[in-house]
Amino acid sequence: MQIHNLSEQNSILNIFISEIRDVVIQKDSMRFRRNIERIGEILAYEMSKSLTYHASTIETPLGKSSINLFDNDIVLCSILRAGVPLHQGLLNYFDDAENAFISAYRHHRHDPESFEIVVEYLACPNLENKRLILADPMLATGQSLVATFEALKPFGIPKEIHLVNVIGAQDGIDFIDGYFPENTHLWIATVDDKLNDKGYIVPGLGDAGDLAFGEKLQR
Ligand code: URA
């Protein structure tokens, strides 16, 4: 797996990351969603540099212009519900991507510190030989990404997999590194050191789904 950690270089991305982490600013849910979307746009731009391109000619009012355009074989799959604003950010740039949605949530049976990932809803086009983007803002334990990837397998074998995340924990990255095939890229805005006992990223930002869409009842 090739890891592209965008925080290794300072850029305007730092502003958006600081705002989604900030305990005061993140309470403005519209700003939170928009910042996640903006981060998705930046990740899409960076990812676009790794795509394959073909030569194209555009007719302007004054003549012809040659330009390379990317081969549009992208399927953009997001994990509900926290993935929705990130999905929108990616879709803002990958205009014609096909789309897939999957729900994956943490089910705590008895012990609040242990959980299993439950996948329920799945809507997906054919993935055979496509470029699959799997978007999930928080890469914590990595279990949701693995459960999602397993659930998508009956839909075909993608030619490349691009995992797109906002904040990751090093343990989760190590976990998925051993799991996803070699033709996988990880595009991540920033990486934190650890997880707490409940599997939340520290310092992280809290619960991305709740910050974007409000608190939910635990099941
Ligand atoms: N999901 C979140 O929303 N936050 C975390 O820190 C981990 C998983």
PDB file of C-alpha atoms and ligand atoms in Angstrom:
ATOM      1  CA  MET A   1       0.000   0.000   0.000  1.00  0.00           C
ATOM      2  CA  GLN A   2       1.333   3.432  -0.921  1.00  0.00           C
ATOM      3  CA  ILE A   3       0.671   6.063   1.722  1.00  0.00           C
ATOM      4  CA  HIS A   4       0.233   9.723   0.764  1.00  0.00           C
ATOM      5  CA  ASN A   5       0.059  11.785   3.962  1.00  0.00           C
ATOM      6  CA  LEU A   6      -0.765  15.322   2.844  1.00  0.00           C
ATOM      7  CA  SER A   7       0.266  16.838   6.198  1.00  0.00           C
ATOM      8  CA  GLU A   8       3.896  16.092   5.435  1.00  0.00           C
ATOM      9  CA  GLN A   9       3.814  19.386   3.554  1.00  0.00           C
ATOM     10  CA  ASN A  10       2.324  22.614   4.902  1.00  0.00           C
ATOM     11  CA  SER A  11      -0.591  23.930   2.868  1.00  0.00           C
ATOM     12  CA  ILE A  12      -3.992  25.585   3.244  1.00  0.00           C
ATOM     13  CA  LEU A  13      -5.243  22.118   4.224  1.00  0.00           C
ATOM     14  CA  ASN A  14      -3.864  22.843   7.740  1.00  0.00           C
ATOM     15  CA  ILE A  15      -6.564  25.494   8.247  1.00  0.00           C
ATOM     16  CA  PHE A  16      -9.385  23.076   7.467  1.00  0.00           C
ATOM     17  CA  ILE A  17      -7.878  20.367   9.685  1.00  0.00           C
ATOM     18  CA  SER A  18      -7.434  22.794  12.564  1.00  0.00           C
ATOM     19  CA  GLU A  19     -11.084  23.894  12.280  1.00  0.00           C
ATOM     20  CA  ILE A  20     -12.561  20.385  12.287  1.00  0.00           C
ATOM     21  CA  ARG A  21     -10.455  19.541  15.361  1.00  0.00           C
ATOM     22  CA  ASP A  22     -11.129  22.763  17.283  1.00  0.00           C
ATOM     23  CA  VAL A  23     -13.607  21.980  20.078  1.00  0.00           C
ATOM     24  CA  VAL A  24     -15.385  25.334  19.598  1.00  0.00           C
ATOM     25  CA  ILE A  25     -15.345  25.763  15.808  1.00  0.00           C
ATOM     26  CA  GLN A  26     -16.348  22.116  15.147  1.00  0.00           C
ATOM     27  CA  LYS A  27     -19.703  22.735  16.931  1.00  0.00           C
ATOM     28  CA  ASP A  28     -20.839  24.742  13.923  1.00  0.00           C
ATOM     29  CA  SER A  29     -22.076  21.686  12.001  1.00  0.00           C
ATOM     30  CA  MET A  30     -22.457  23.513   8.706  1.00  0.00           C
ATOM     31  CA  ARG A  31     -18.832  24.663   8.891  1.00  0.00           C
ATOM     32  CA  PHE A  32     -17.754  21.164   9.957  1.00  0.00           C
ATOM     33  CA  ARG A  33     -19.459  19.563   6.950  1.00  0.00           C
ATOM     34  CA  ARG A  34     -18.082  22.197   4.588  1.00  0.00           C
ATOM     35  CA  ASN A  35     -14.545  21.758   5.941  1.00  0.00           C
ATOM     36  CA  ILE A  36     -14.736  17.979   5.474  1.00  0.00           C
ATOM     37  CA  GLU A  37     -15.987  18.651   1.947  1.00  0.00           C
ATOM     38  CA  ARG A  38     -13.096  21.051   1.291  1.00  0.00           C
ATOM     39  CA  ILE A  39     -10.628  18.449   2.555  1.00  0.00           C
ATOM     40  CA  GLY A  40     -12.279  15.948   0.196  1.00  0.00           C
ATOM     41  CA  GLU A  41     -11.682  18.369  -2.672  1.00  0.00           C
ATOM     42  CA  ILE A  42      -7.988  18.687  -1.808  1.00  0.00           C
ATOM     43  CA  LEU A  43      -7.622  14.918  -1.480  1.00  0.00           C
ATOM     44  CA  ALA A  44      -9.348  14.516  -4.871  1.00  0.00           C
ATOM     45  CA  TYR A  45      -6.918  16.985  -6.444  1.00  0.00           C
ATOM     46  CA  GLU A  46      -3.887  15.157  -5.034  1.00  0.00           C
ATOM     47  CA  MET A  47      -5.308  11.796  -6.023  1.00  0.00           C
ATOM     48  CA  SER A  48      -5.974  13.025  -9.556  1.00  0.00           C
ATOM     49  CA  LYS A  49      -2.203  13.253 -10.114  1.00  0.00           C
ATOM     50  CA  SER A  50      -1.987   9.445  -9.886  1.00  0.00           C
ATOM     51  CA  LEU A  51      -4.714   8.724 -12.488  1.00  0.00           C
ATOM     52  CA  THR A  52      -4.080   7.677 -16.079  1.00  0.00           C
ATOM     53  CA  TYR A  53      -4.627  10.307 -18.773  1.00  0.00           C
ATOM     54  CA  HIS A  54      -5.338  10.312 -22.504  1.00  0.00           C
ATOM     55  CA  ALA A  55      -4.675  13.018 -25.078  1.00  0.00           C
ATOM     56  CA  SER A  56      -7.673  15.118 -26.038  1.00  0.00           C
ATOM     57  CA  THR A  57      -8.303  18.092 -28.312  1.00  0.00           C
ATOM     58  CA  ILE A  58     -10.688  20.895 -27.366  1.00  0.00           C
ATOM     59  CA  GLU A  59     -12.108  23.331 -29.861  1.00  0.00           C
ATOM     60  CA  THR A  60     -12.016  26.899 -28.551  1.00  0.00           C
ATOM     61  CA  PRO A  61     -13.695  29.837 -30.384  1.00  0.00           C
ATOM     62  CA  LEU A  62     -10.238  30.637 -31.838  1.00  0.00           C
ATOM     63  CA  GLY A  63      -8.641  27.275 -32.564  1.00  0.00           C
ATOM     64  CA  LYS A  64      -7.754  23.872 -31.171  1.00  0.00           C
ATOM     65  CA  SER A  65      -6.139  23.174 -27.788  1.00  0.00           C
ATOM     66  CA  SER A  66      -4.491  19.886 -26.784  1.00  0.00           C
ATOM     67  CA  ILE A  67      -4.920  18.680 -23.231  1.00  0.00           C
ATOM     68  CA  ASN A  68      -4.627  15.407 -21.337  1.00  0.00           C
ATOM     69  CA  LEU A  69      -7.843  14.281 -19.614  1.00  0.00           C
ATOM     70  CA  PHE A  70      -8.108  11.469 -17.074  1.00  0.00           C
ATOM     71  CA  ASP A  71      -9.730   8.152 -17.896  1.00  0.00           C
ATOM     72  CA  ASN A  72     -13.007   8.244 -16.050  1.00  0.00           C
ATOM     73  CA  ASP A  73     -13.301   4.787 -14.563  1.00  0.00           C
ATOM     74  CA  ILE A  74     -13.895   5.883 -10.977  1.00  0.00           C
ATOM     75  CA  VAL A  75     -16.396   4.392  -8.581  1.00  0.00           C
ATOM     76  CA  LEU A  76     -16.698   6.487  -5.459  1.00  0.00           C
ATOM     77  CA  CYS A  77     -17.911   4.516  -2.441  1.00  0.00           C
ATOM     78  CA  SER A  78     -18.558   6.159   0.906  1.00  0.00           C
ATOM     79  CA  ILE A  79     -19.376   4.742   4.269  1.00  0.00           C
ATOM     80  CA  LEU A  80     -22.599   6.121   5.750  1.00  0.00           C
ATOM     81  CA  ARG A  81     -23.172   8.363   7.459  1.00  0.00           C
ATOM     82  CA  ALA A  82     -19.944  10.219   8.298  1.00  0.00           C
ATOM     83  CA  GLY A  83     -18.690   9.719   4.742  1.00  0.00           C
ATOM     84  CA  VAL A  84     -21.402  11.894   3.160  1.00  0.00           C
ATOM     85  CA  PRO A  85     -19.623  15.313   3.266  1.00  0.00           C
ATOM     86  CA  LEU A  86     -16.329  13.695   2.203  1.00  0.00           C
ATOM     87  CA  HIS A  87     -18.166  11.976  -0.663  1.00  0.00           C
ATOM     88  CA  GLN A  88     -19.563  15.334  -1.788  1.00  0.00           C
ATOM     89  CA  GLY A  89     -16.077  16.905  -1.743  1.00  0.00           C
ATOM     90  CA  LEU A  90     -14.675  14.124  -3.934  1.00  0.00           C
ATOM     91  CA  LEU A  91     -17.682  14.275  -6.255  1.00  0.00           C
ATOM     92  CA  ASN A  92     -17.203  18.038  -6.652  1.00  0.00           C
ATOM     93  CA  TYR A  93     -14.043  17.186  -8.629  1.00  0.00           C
ATOM     94  CA  PHE A  94     -14.779  13.732 -10.041  1.00  0.00           C
ATOM     95  CA  ASP A  95     -17.922  14.985 -11.813  1.00  0.00           C
ATOM     96  CA  ASP A  96     -18.797  11.796 -13.655  1.00  0.00           C
ATOM     97  CA  ALA A  97     -17.787   9.160 -11.108  1.00  0.00           C
ATOM     98  CA  GLU A  98     -20.123   6.279 -10.506  1.00  0.00           C
ATOM     99  CA  ASN A  99     -21.253   6.065  -6.899  1.00  0.00           C
ATOM    100  CA  ALA A 100     -21.689   3.429  -4.229  1.00  0.00           C
ATOM    101  CA  PHE A 101     -22.920   3.730  -0.658  1.00  0.00           C
ATOM    102  CA  ILE A 102     -22.546   1.329   2.215  1.00  0.00           C
ATOM    103  CA  SER A 103     -23.575   1.563   5.832  1.00  0.00           C
ATOM    104  CA  ALA A 104     -21.150   0.307   8.455  1.00  0.00           C
ATOM    105  CA  TYR A 105     -21.588   1.012  12.141  1.00  0.00           C
ATOM    106  CA  ARG A 106     -20.036  -0.087  15.400  1.00  0.00           C
ATOM    107  CA  HIS A 107     -22.310  -2.421  17.338  1.00  0.00           C
ATOM    108  CA  HIS A 108     -21.467  -2.633  21.051  1.00  0.00           C
ATOM    109  CA  ARG A 109     -22.951  -5.877  22.403  1.00  0.00           C
ATOM    110  CA  HIS A 110     -22.301  -5.607  26.158  1.00  0.00           C
ATOM    111  CA  ASP A 111     -18.856  -4.130  26.674  1.00  0.00           C
ATOM    112  CA  PRO A 112     -18.652  -0.421  25.609  1.00  0.00           C
ATOM    113  CA  GLU A 113     -14.976  -0.955  24.834  1.00  0.00           C
ATOM    114  CA  SER A 114     -15.511  -3.737  22.307  1.00  0.00           C
ATOM    115  CA  PHE A 115     -17.600  -3.696  19.168  1.00  0.00           C
ATOM    116  CA  GLU A 116     -18.228  -5.440  15.895  1.00  0.00           C
ATOM    117  CA  ILE A 117     -18.785  -3.703  12.564  1.00  0.00           C
ATOM    118  CA  VAL A 118     -22.253  -4.258  11.133  1.00  0.00           C
ATOM    119  CA  VAL A 119     -22.786  -3.692   7.397  1.00  0.00           C
ATOM    120  CA  GLU A 120     -26.451  -3.290   6.465  1.00  0.00           C
ATOM    121  CA  TYR A 121     -27.169  -1.130   3.420  1.00  0.00           C
ATOM    122  CA  LEU A 122     -25.196  -1.501   0.194  1.00  0.00           C
ATOM    123  CA  ALA A 123     -25.835   0.008  -3.260  1.00  0.00           C
ATOM    124  CA  CYS A 124     -22.979  -0.486  -5.720  1.00  0.00           C
ATOM    125  CA  PRO A 125     -22.350  -0.576  -9.497  1.00  0.00           C
ATOM    126  CA  ASN A 126     -20.033  -3.081 -11.227  1.00  0.00           C
ATOM    127  CA  LEU A 127     -16.473  -2.682  -9.854  1.00  0.00           C
ATOM    128  CA  GLU A 128     -14.693  -4.932 -12.357  1.00  0.00           C
ATOM    129  CA  ASN A 129     -11.515  -3.195 -13.603  1.00  0.00           C
ATOM    130  CA  LYS A 130     -12.643   0.172 -12.162  1.00  0.00           C
ATOM    131  CA  ARG A 131     -10.747   2.561  -9.878  1.00  0.00           C
ATOM    132  CA  LEU A 132     -12.448   2.195  -6.527  1.00  0.00           C
ATOM    133  CA  ILE A 133     -12.279   5.137  -4.112  1.00  0.00           C
ATOM    134  CA  LEU A 134     -13.315   4.154  -0.590  1.00  0.00           C
ATOM    135  CA  ALA A 135     -14.035   7.248   1.480  1.00  0.00           C
ATOM    136  CA  ASP A 136     -14.317   7.321   5.246  1.00  0.00           C
ATOM    137  CA  PRO A 137     -13.302  10.429   7.205  1.00  0.00           C
ATOM    138  CA  MET A 138     -11.894   8.617  10.262  1.00  0.00           C
ATOM    139  CA  LEU A 139      -9.502   5.685   9.856  1.00  0.00           C
ATOM    140  CA  ALA A 140      -9.473   4.476  13.477  1.00  0.00           C
ATOM    141  CA  THR A 141      -9.102   0.696  13.906  1.00  0.00           C
ATOM    142  CA  GLY A 142      -9.428   0.094  10.154  1.00  0.00           C
ATOM    143  CA  GLN A 143     -12.190  -2.468  10.769  1.00  0.00           C
ATOM    144  CA  SER A 144     -14.888  -0.500   8.904  1.00  0.00           C
ATOM    145  CA  LEU A 145     -12.730  -0.232   5.801  1.00  0.00           C
ATOM    146  CA  VAL A 146     -11.973  -3.954   5.894  1.00  0.00           C
ATOM    147  CA  ALA A 147     -15.655  -4.890   6.459  1.00  0.00           C
ATOM    148  CA  THR A 148     -16.633  -2.578   3.584  1.00  0.00           C
ATOM    149  CA  PHE A 149     -14.027  -4.017   1.245  1.00  0.00           C
ATOM    150  CA  GLU A 150     -15.234  -7.558   2.048  1.00  0.00           C
ATOM    151  CA  ALA A 151     -18.858  -6.575   1.362  1.00  0.00           C
ATOM    152  CA  LEU A 152     -17.874  -5.043  -2.006  1.00  0.00           C
ATOM    153  CA  LYS A 153     -16.008  -8.125  -3.277  1.00  0.00           C
ATOM    154  CA  PRO A 154     -19.034  -9.719  -5.048  1.00  0.00           C
ATOM    155  CA  PHE A 155     -19.297  -6.572  -7.233  1.00  0.00           C
ATOM    156  CA  GLY A 156     -16.023  -7.224  -9.112  1.00  0.00           C
ATOM    157  CA  ILE A 157     -12.267  -6.790  -8.808  1.00  0.00           C
ATOM    158  CA  PRO A 158     -11.168  -3.158  -9.117  1.00  0.00           C
ATOM    159  CA  LYS A 159      -7.912  -2.418 -10.948  1.00  0.00           C
ATOM    160  CA  GLU A 160      -6.863   0.013  -8.199  1.00  0.00           C
ATOM    161  CA  ILE A 161      -8.108   0.908  -4.753  1.00  0.00           C
ATOM    162  CA  HIS A 162      -7.803   4.422  -3.321  1.00  0.00           C
ATOM    163  CA  LEU A 163      -8.622   4.799   0.356  1.00  0.00           C
ATOM    164  CA  VAL A 164      -9.452   8.403   1.185  1.00  0.00           C
ATOM    165  CA  ASN A 165      -9.446   9.493   4.822  1.00  0.00           C
ATOM    166  CA  VAL A 166      -9.228  12.745   6.753  1.00  0.00           C
ATOM    167  CA  ILE A 167      -7.671  11.655  10.066  1.00  0.00           C
ATOM    168  CA  GLY A 168      -6.065   8.259  10.672  1.00  0.00           C
ATOM    169  CA  ALA A 169      -4.510   6.482  13.641  1.00  0.00           C
ATOM    170  CA  GLN A 170      -1.177   4.798  13.006  1.00  0.00           C
ATOM    171  CA  ASP A 171      -2.488   1.462  14.405  1.00  0.00           C
ATOM    172  CA  GLY A 172      -5.388   1.485  11.939  1.00  0.00           C
ATOM    173  CA  ILE A 173      -3.056   2.279   9.050  1.00  0.00           C
ATOM    174  CA  ASP A 174      -0.771  -0.617  10.059  1.00  0.00           C
ATOM    175  CA  PHE A 175      -3.830  -2.915  10.247  1.00  0.00           C
ATOM    176  CA  ILE A 176      -5.153  -2.116   6.764  1.00  0.00           C
ATOM    177  CA  ASP A 177      -1.648  -2.137   5.295  1.00  0.00           C
ATOM    178  CA  GLY A 178      -1.525  -5.861   5.978  1.00  0.00           C
ATOM    179  CA  TYR A 179      -4.986  -6.399   4.550  1.00  0.00           C
ATOM    180  CA  PHE A 180      -5.507  -4.460   1.307  1.00  0.00           C
ATOM    181  CA  PRO A 181      -3.861  -5.620  -1.951  1.00  0.00           C
ATOM    182  CA  GLU A 182      -0.639  -4.067  -3.259  1.00  0.00           C
ATOM    183  CA  ASN A 183      -2.421  -1.859  -5.788  1.00  0.00           C
ATOM    184  CA  THR A 184      -3.890   0.204  -2.932  1.00  0.00           C
ATOM    185  CA  HIS A 185      -3.153   3.879  -2.268  1.00  0.00           C
ATOM    186  CA  LEU A 186      -3.993   5.631   0.970  1.00  0.00           C
ATOM    187  CA  TRP A 187      -4.695   9.379   0.622  1.00  0.00           C
ATOM    188  CA  ILE A 188      -4.899  10.870   4.081  1.00  0.00           C
ATOM    189  CA  ALA A 189      -4.999  14.461   5.310  1.00  0.00           C
ATOM    190  CA  THR A 190      -3.240  13.781   8.630  1.00  0.00           C
ATOM    191  CA  VAL A 191      -2.176  10.951  10.964  1.00  0.00           C
ATOM    192  CA  ASP A 192      -2.475  10.813  14.771  1.00  0.00           C
ATOM    193  CA  ASP A 193      -0.542   8.583  17.171  1.00  0.00           C
ATOM    194  CA  LYS A 194      -3.120   6.569  19.018  1.00  0.00           C
ATOM    195  CA  LEU A 195      -6.609   5.264  19.767  1.00  0.00           C
ATOM    196  CA  ASN A 196      -8.346   5.413  23.141  1.00  0.00           C
ATOM    197  CA  ASP A 197     -10.059   2.437  24.862  1.00  0.00           C
ATOM    198  CA  LYS A 198     -13.256   3.090  22.890  1.00  0.00           C
ATOM    199  CA  GLY A 199     -11.447   3.010  19.551  1.00  0.00           C
ATOM    200  CA  TYR A 200     -11.563   6.801  19.033  1.00  0.00           C
ATOM    201  CA  ILE A 201      -8.603   8.593  17.499  1.00  0.00           C
ATOM    202  CA  VAL A 202      -6.588  10.747  19.947  1.00  0.00           C
ATOM    203  CA  PRO A 203      -6.349  13.723  19.619  1.00  0.00           C
ATOM    204  CA  GLY A 204      -8.635  13.209  16.580  1.00  0.00           C
ATOM    205  CA  LEU A 205     -11.774  15.306  16.601  1.00  0.00           C
ATOM    206  CA  GLY A 206     -14.486  13.249  18.331  1.00  0.00           C
ATOM    207  CA  ASP A 207     -17.336  11.598  16.423  1.00  0.00           C
ATOM    208  CA  ALA A 208     -17.331  12.816  12.828  1.00  0.00           C
ATOM    209  CA  GLY A 209     -20.870  11.560  12.102  1.00  0.00           C
ATOM    210  CA  ASP A 210     -22.316  13.305  15.162  1.00  0.00           C
ATOM    211  CA  LEU A 211     -20.459  16.537  14.386  1.00  0.00           C
ATOM    212  CA  ALA A 212     -21.774  16.541  10.820  1.00  0.00           C
ATOM    213  CA  PHE A 213     -25.339  15.352  11.454  1.00  0.00           C
ATOM    214  CA  GLY A 214     -26.113  15.418  15.192  1.00  0.00           C
ATOM    215  CA  GLU A 215     -26.068  12.825  17.944  1.00  0.00           C
ATOM    216  CA  LYS A 216     -27.717   9.419  17.500  1.00  0.00           C
ATOM    217  CA  LEU A 217     -29.105   6.859  19.919  1.00  0.00           C
ATOM    218  CA  GLN A 218     -26.719   3.945  20.536  1.00  0.00           C
ATOM    219  CA  ARG A 219     -27.935   0.523  19.360  1.00  0.00           C
TER     220      ARG A 219
HETATM  221  N1  URA B   1     -15.073   7.494  14.162  1.00  0.00           N
HETATM  222  C1  URA B   1     -15.104   8.797  14.527  1.00  0.00           C
HETATM  223  O1  URA B   1     -16.014   9.524  14.175  1.00  0.00           O
HETATM  224  N2  URA B   1     -14.119   9.264  15.308  1.00  0.00           N
HETATM  225  C2  URA B   1     -13.078   8.507  15.712  1.00  0.00           C
HETATM  226  O2  URA B   1     -12.189   9.000  16.403  1.00  0.00           O
HETATM  227  C3  URA B   1     -13.069   7.156  15.315  1.00  0.00           C
HETATM  228  C4  URA B   1     -14.080   6.664  14.545  1.00  0.00           C
END
